[in-house]
mmCIF file of C-alpha atoms in Angstrom:
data_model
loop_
_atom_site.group_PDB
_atom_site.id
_atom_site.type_symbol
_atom_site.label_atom_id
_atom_site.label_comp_id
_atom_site.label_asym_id
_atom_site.label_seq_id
_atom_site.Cartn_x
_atom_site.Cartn_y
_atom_site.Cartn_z
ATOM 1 C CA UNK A 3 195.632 25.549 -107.160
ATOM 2 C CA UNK A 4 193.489 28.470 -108.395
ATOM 3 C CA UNK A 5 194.389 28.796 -111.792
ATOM 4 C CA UNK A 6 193.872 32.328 -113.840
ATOM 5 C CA UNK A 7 193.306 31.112 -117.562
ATOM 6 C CA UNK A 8 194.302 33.731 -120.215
ATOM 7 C CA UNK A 9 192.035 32.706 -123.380
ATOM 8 C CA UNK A 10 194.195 35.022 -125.731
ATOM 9 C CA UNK A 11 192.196 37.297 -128.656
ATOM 10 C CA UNK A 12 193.296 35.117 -131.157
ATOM 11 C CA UNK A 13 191.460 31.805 -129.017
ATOM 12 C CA UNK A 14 188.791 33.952 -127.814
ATOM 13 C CA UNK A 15 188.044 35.032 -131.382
ATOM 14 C CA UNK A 16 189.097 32.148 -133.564
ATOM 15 C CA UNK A 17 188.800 28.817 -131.623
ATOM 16 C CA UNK A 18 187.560 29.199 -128.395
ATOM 17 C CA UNK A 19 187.056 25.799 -127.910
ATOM 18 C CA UNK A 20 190.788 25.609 -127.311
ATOM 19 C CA UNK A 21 190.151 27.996 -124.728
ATOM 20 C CA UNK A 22 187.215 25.924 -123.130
ATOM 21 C CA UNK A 23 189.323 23.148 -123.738
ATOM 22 C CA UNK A 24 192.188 24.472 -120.443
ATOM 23 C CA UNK A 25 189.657 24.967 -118.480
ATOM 24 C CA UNK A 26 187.921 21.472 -118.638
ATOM 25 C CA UNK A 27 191.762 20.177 -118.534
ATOM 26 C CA UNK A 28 192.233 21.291 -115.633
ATOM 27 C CA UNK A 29 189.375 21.057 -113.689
ATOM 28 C CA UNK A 30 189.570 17.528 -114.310
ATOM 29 C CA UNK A 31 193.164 17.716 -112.962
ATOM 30 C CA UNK A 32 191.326 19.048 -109.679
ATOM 31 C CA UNK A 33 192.041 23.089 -109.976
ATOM 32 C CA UNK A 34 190.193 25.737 -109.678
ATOM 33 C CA UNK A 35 189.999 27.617 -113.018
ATOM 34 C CA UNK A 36 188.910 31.730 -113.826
ATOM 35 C CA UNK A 37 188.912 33.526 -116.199
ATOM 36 C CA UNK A 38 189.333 37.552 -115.659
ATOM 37 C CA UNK A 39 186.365 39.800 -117.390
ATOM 38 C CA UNK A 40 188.918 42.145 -118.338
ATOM 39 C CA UNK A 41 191.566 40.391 -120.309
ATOM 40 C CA UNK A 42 192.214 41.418 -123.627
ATOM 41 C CA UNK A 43 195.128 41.319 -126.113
ATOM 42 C CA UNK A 44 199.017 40.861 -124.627
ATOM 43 C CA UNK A 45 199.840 43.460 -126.678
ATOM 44 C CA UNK A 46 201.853 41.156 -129.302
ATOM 45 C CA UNK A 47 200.552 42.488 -132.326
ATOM 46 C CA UNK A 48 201.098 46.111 -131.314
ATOM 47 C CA UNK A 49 204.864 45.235 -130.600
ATOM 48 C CA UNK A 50 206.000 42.921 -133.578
ATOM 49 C CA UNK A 51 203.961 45.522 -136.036
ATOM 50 C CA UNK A 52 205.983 48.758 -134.410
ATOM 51 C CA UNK A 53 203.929 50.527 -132.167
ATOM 52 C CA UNK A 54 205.512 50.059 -128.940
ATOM 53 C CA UNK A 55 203.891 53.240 -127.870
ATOM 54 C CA UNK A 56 200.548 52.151 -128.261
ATOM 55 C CA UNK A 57 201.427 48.934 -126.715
ATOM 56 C CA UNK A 58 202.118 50.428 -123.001
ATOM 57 C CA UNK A 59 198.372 50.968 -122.393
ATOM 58 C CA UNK A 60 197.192 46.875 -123.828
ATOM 59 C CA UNK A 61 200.524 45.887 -121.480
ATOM 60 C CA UNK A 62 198.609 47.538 -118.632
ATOM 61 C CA UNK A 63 195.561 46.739 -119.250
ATOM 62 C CA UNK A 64 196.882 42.945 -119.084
ATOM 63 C CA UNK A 65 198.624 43.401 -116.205
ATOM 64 C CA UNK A 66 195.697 45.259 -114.059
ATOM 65 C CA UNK A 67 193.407 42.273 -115.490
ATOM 66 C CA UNK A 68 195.658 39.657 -113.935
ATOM 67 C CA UNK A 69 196.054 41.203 -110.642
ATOM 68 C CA UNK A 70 197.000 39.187 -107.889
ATOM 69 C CA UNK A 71 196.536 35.829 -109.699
ATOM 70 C CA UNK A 72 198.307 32.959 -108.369
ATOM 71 C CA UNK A 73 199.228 31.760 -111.392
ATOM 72 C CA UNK A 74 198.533 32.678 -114.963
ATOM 73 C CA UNK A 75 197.795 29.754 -117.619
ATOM 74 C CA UNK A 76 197.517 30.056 -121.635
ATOM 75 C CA UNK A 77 196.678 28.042 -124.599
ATOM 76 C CA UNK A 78 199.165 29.931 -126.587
ATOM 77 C CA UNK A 79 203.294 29.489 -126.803
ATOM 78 C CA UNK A 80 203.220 33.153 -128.638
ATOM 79 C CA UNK A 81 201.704 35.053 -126.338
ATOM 80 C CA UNK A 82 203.356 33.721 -123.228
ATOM 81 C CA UNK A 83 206.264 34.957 -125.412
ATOM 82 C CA UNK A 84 205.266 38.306 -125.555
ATOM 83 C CA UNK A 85 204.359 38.656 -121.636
ATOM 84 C CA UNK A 86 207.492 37.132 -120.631
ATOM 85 C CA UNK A 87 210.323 38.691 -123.538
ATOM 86 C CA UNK A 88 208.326 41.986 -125.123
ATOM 87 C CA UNK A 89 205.742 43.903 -122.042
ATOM 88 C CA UNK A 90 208.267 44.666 -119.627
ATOM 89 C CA UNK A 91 210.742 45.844 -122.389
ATOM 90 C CA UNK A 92 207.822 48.084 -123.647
ATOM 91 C CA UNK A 93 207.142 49.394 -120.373
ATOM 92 C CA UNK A 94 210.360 50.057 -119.790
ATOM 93 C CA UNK A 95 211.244 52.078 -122.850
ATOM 94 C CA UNK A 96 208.122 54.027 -122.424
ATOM 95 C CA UNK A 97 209.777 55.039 -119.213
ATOM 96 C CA UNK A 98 207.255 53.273 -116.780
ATOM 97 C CA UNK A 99 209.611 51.437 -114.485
ATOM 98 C CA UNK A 100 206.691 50.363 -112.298
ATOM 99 C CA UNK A 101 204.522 48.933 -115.085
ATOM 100 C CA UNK A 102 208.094 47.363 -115.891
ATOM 101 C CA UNK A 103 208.210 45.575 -112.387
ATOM 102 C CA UNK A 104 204.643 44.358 -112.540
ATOM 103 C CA UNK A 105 204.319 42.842 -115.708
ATOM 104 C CA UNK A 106 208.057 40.837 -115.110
ATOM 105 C CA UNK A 107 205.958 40.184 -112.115
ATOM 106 C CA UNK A 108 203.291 38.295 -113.763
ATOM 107 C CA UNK A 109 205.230 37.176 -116.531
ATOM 108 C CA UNK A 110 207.238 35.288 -114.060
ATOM 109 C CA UNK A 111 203.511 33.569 -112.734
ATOM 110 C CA UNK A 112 202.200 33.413 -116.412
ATOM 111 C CA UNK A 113 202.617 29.562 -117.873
ATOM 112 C CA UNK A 114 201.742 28.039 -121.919
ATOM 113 C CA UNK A 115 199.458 25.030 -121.100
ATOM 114 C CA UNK A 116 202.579 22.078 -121.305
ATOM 115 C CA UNK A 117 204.945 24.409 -119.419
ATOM 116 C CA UNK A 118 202.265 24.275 -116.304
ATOM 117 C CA UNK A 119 201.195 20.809 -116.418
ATOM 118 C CA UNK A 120 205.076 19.701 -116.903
ATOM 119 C CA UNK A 121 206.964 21.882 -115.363
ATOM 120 C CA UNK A 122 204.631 23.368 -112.229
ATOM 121 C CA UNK A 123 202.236 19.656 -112.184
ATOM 122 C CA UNK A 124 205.000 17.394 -113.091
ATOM 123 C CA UNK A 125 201.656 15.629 -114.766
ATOM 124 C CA UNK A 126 202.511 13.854 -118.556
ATOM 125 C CA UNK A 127 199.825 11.465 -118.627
ATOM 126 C CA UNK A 128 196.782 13.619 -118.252
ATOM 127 C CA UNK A 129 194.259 11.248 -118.633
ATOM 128 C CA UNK A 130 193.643 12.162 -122.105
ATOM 129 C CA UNK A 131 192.156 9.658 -124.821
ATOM 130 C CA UNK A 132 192.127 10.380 -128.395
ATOM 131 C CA UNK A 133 192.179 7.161 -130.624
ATOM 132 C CA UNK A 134 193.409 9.434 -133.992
ATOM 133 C CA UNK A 135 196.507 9.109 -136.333
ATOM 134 C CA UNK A 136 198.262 12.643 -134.893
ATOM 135 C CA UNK A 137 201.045 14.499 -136.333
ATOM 136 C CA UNK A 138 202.616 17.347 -134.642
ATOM 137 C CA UNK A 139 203.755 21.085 -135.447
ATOM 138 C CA UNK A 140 205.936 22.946 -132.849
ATOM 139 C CA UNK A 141 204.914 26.685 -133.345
ATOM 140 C CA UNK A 142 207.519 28.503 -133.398
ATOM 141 C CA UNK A 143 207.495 30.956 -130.749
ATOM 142 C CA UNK A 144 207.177 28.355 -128.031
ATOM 143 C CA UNK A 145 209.764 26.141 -129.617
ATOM 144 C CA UNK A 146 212.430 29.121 -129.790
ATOM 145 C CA UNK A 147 211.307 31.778 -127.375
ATOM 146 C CA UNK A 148 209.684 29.592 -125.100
ATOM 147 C CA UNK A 149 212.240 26.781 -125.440
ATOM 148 C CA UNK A 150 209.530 24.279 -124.908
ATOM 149 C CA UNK A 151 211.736 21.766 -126.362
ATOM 150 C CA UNK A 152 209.825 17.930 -126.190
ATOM 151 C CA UNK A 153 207.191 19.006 -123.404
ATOM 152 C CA UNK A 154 204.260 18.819 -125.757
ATOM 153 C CA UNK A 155 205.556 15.795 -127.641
ATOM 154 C CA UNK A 156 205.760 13.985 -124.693
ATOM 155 C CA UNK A 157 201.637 15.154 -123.127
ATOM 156 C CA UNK A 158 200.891 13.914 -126.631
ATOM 157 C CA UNK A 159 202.502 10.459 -126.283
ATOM 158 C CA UNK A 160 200.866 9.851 -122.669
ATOM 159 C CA UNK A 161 197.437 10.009 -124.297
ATOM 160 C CA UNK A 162 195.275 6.468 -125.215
ATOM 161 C CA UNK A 163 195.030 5.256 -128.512
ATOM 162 C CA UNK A 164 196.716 8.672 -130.095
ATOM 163 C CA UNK A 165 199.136 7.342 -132.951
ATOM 164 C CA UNK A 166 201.674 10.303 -132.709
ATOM 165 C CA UNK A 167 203.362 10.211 -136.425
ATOM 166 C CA UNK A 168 206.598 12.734 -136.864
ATOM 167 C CA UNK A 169 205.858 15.575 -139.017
ATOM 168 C CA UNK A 170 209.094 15.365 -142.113
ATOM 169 C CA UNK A 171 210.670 19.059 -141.453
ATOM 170 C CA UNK A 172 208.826 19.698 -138.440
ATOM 171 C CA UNK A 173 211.091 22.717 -137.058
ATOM 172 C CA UNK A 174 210.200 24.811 -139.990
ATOM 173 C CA UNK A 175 207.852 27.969 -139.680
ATOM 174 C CA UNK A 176 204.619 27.391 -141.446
ATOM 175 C CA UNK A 177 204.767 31.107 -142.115
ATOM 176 C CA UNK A 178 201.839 32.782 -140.521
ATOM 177 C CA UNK A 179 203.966 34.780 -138.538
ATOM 178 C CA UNK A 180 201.056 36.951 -137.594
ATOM 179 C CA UNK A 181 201.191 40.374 -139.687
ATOM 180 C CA UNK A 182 203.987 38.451 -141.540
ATOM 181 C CA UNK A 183 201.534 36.745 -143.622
ATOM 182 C CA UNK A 184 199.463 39.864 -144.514
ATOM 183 C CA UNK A 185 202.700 41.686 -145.618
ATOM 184 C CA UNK A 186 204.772 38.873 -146.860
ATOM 185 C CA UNK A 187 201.771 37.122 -148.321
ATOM 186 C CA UNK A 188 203.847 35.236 -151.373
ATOM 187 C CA UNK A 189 206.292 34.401 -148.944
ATOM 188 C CA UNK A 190 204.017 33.432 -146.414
ATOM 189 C CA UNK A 191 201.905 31.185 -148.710
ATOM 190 C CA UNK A 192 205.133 29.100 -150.090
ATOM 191 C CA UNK A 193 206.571 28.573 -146.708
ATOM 192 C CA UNK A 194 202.693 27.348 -146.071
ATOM 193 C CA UNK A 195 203.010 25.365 -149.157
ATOM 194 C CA UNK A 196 205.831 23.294 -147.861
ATOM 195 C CA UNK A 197 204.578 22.564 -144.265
ATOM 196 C CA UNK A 198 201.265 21.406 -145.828
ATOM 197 C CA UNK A 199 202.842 18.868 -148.215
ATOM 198 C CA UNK A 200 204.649 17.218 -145.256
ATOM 199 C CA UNK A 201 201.606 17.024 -143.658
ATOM 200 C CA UNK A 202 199.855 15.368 -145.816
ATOM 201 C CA UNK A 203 202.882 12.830 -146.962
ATOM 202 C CA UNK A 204 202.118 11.384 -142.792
ATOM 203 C CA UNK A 205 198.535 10.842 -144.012
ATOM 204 C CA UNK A 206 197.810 11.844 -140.339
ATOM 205 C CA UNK A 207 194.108 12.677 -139.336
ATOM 206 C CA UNK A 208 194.940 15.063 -137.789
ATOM 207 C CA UNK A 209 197.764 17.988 -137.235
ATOM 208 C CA UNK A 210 198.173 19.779 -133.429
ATOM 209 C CA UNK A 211 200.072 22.507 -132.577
ATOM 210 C CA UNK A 212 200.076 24.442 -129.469
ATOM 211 C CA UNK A 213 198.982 28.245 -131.163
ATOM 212 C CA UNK A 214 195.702 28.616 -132.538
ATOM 213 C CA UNK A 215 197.542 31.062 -134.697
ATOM 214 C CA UNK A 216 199.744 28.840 -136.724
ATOM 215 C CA UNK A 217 196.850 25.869 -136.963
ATOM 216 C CA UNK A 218 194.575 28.665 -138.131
ATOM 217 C CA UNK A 219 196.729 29.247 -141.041
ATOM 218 C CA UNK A 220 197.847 25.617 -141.835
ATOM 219 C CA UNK A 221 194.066 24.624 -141.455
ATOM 220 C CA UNK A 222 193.249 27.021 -144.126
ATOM 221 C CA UNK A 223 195.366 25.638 -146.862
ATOM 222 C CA UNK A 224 194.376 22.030 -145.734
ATOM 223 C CA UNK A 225 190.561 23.219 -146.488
ATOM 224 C CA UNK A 226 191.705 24.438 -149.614
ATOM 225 C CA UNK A 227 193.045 21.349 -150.707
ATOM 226 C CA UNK A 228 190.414 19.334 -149.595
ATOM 227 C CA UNK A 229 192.913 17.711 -147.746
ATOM 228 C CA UNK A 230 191.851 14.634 -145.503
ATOM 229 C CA UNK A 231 193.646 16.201 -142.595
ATOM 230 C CA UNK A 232 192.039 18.873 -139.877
ATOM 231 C CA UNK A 233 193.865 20.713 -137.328
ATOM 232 C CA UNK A 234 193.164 20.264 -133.843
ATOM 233 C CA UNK A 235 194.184 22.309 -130.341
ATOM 234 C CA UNK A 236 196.937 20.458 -128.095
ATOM 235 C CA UNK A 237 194.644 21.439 -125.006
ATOM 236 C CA UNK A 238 191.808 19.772 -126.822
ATOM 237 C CA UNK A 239 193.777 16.361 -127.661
ATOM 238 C CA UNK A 240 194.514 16.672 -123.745
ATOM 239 C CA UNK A 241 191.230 17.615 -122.764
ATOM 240 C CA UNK A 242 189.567 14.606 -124.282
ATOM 241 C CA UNK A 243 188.262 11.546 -122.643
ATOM 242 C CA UNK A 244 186.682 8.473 -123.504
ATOM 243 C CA UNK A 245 183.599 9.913 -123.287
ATOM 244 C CA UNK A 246 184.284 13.714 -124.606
ATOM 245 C CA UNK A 247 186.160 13.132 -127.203
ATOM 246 C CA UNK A 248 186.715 16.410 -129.081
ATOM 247 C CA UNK A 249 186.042 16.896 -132.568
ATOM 248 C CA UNK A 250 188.309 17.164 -135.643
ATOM 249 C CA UNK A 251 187.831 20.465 -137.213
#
């Protein structure tokens, strides 16, 4: 399968390796993998912040970049929650039925990483080996939007030598929330506050997620703390081997 992989701004710009991560994934899975010079942002930020009118031309721009993919794969519950529940809605109220069409189009072709290898692959054991102590955050908008339910949990427990631990209060937001945490900062911070101390009670190596987003802002209070735990990818857990392990960051 030729597989169209949509990095996200937030991967591109803040962990890319997550991003490099797919790809290797699945190559080593034995498809074909792109990725589409003129991707940019979903449009997700432009939506949840308000301006739904500047949104219709990123929601185009996404949907002329992806053009005739076969199928559509990204690193990122949040924004596969924004293609599939906020650009057609956008379009639509802007009063661009045909942008509408398109992008439920390609939302409809458009896959998070565990939602194509379980649900289009029906792959759980991916080869992956990562001999770490692991415990596990389910961002929110692919646990709620998405309704990814136990998809990731289960990749995870498929891989060699990964001790999954369960995360105490693991449902609850670790408040990044994208613009969220810039105008609810105090808020943001003690809802941060919480998910780190469970964290660190499961004296896990390491904590995964499935949204660079969220593990961007729990890996910043764990560096803060001089905590013992980094944050890692999903797609790089999955992407590792015996002999590429990735690293803990």
């Amino acid at each position: 399968m030729r597989v169209s992989l949509f990095a996200t701004c937030v991967v591109d710009t803040m962990a890319p390796r997550a991003a490099w991560a797919t790809a290797r994934l699945l190559e080593r899975l034995g498809h074909g993998v792109t990725v589409p010079a003129g991707q940019s942002c979903c449009g997700q930020m432009h939506v949840n912040s308000g301006y739904r009118g500047q949104a219709v031309r990123v929601v185009a721009n996404h949907v002329r970049a992806f053009e005739g993919a076969d199928v559509v794969v990204a690193p990122s519950g949040s924004c596969v929650a924004s293609i599939r529940h906020q650009q057609a809605m956008v379009a639509r109220r802007a009063g661009d039925e045909g942008l509408a069409r398109a992008a439920e189009e390609l939302a409809s072709r458009t896959y998070e990483l565990s939602q194509f290898l379980v649900d289009v692959l029906g792959v759980e054991d991916v080869g992956a080996s990562y001999p770490h102590r692991v415990t596990y955050h389910p961002a929110c908008h692919g646990a709620r939007v998405l309704g990814l339910g136990d998809r990731q949990l289960r990749l995870l427990r498929a891989v060699r030598g990964l001790e999954l631990v369960e995360l105490p209060g693991a449902d609850q937001c670790c408040g990044f929330g994208g613009t969220f945490a810039l105008k609810n900062a105090d808020t943001s911070a003690a809802m941060l506050s919480d998910k780190i101390s469970s964290i660190v009670s499961t004296r896990a190596e390491v904590c995964t997620a499935g949204d660079a987003s969220c593990l961007m802002h729990i890996g910043g209070g764990l560096s803060r703390l001089r905590a013992a735990t980094g944050t890692v990818h999903l797609a790089e857990i999955l992407a590792a081997t015996d002999d590429t392990e990735e690293a803990v960051s």
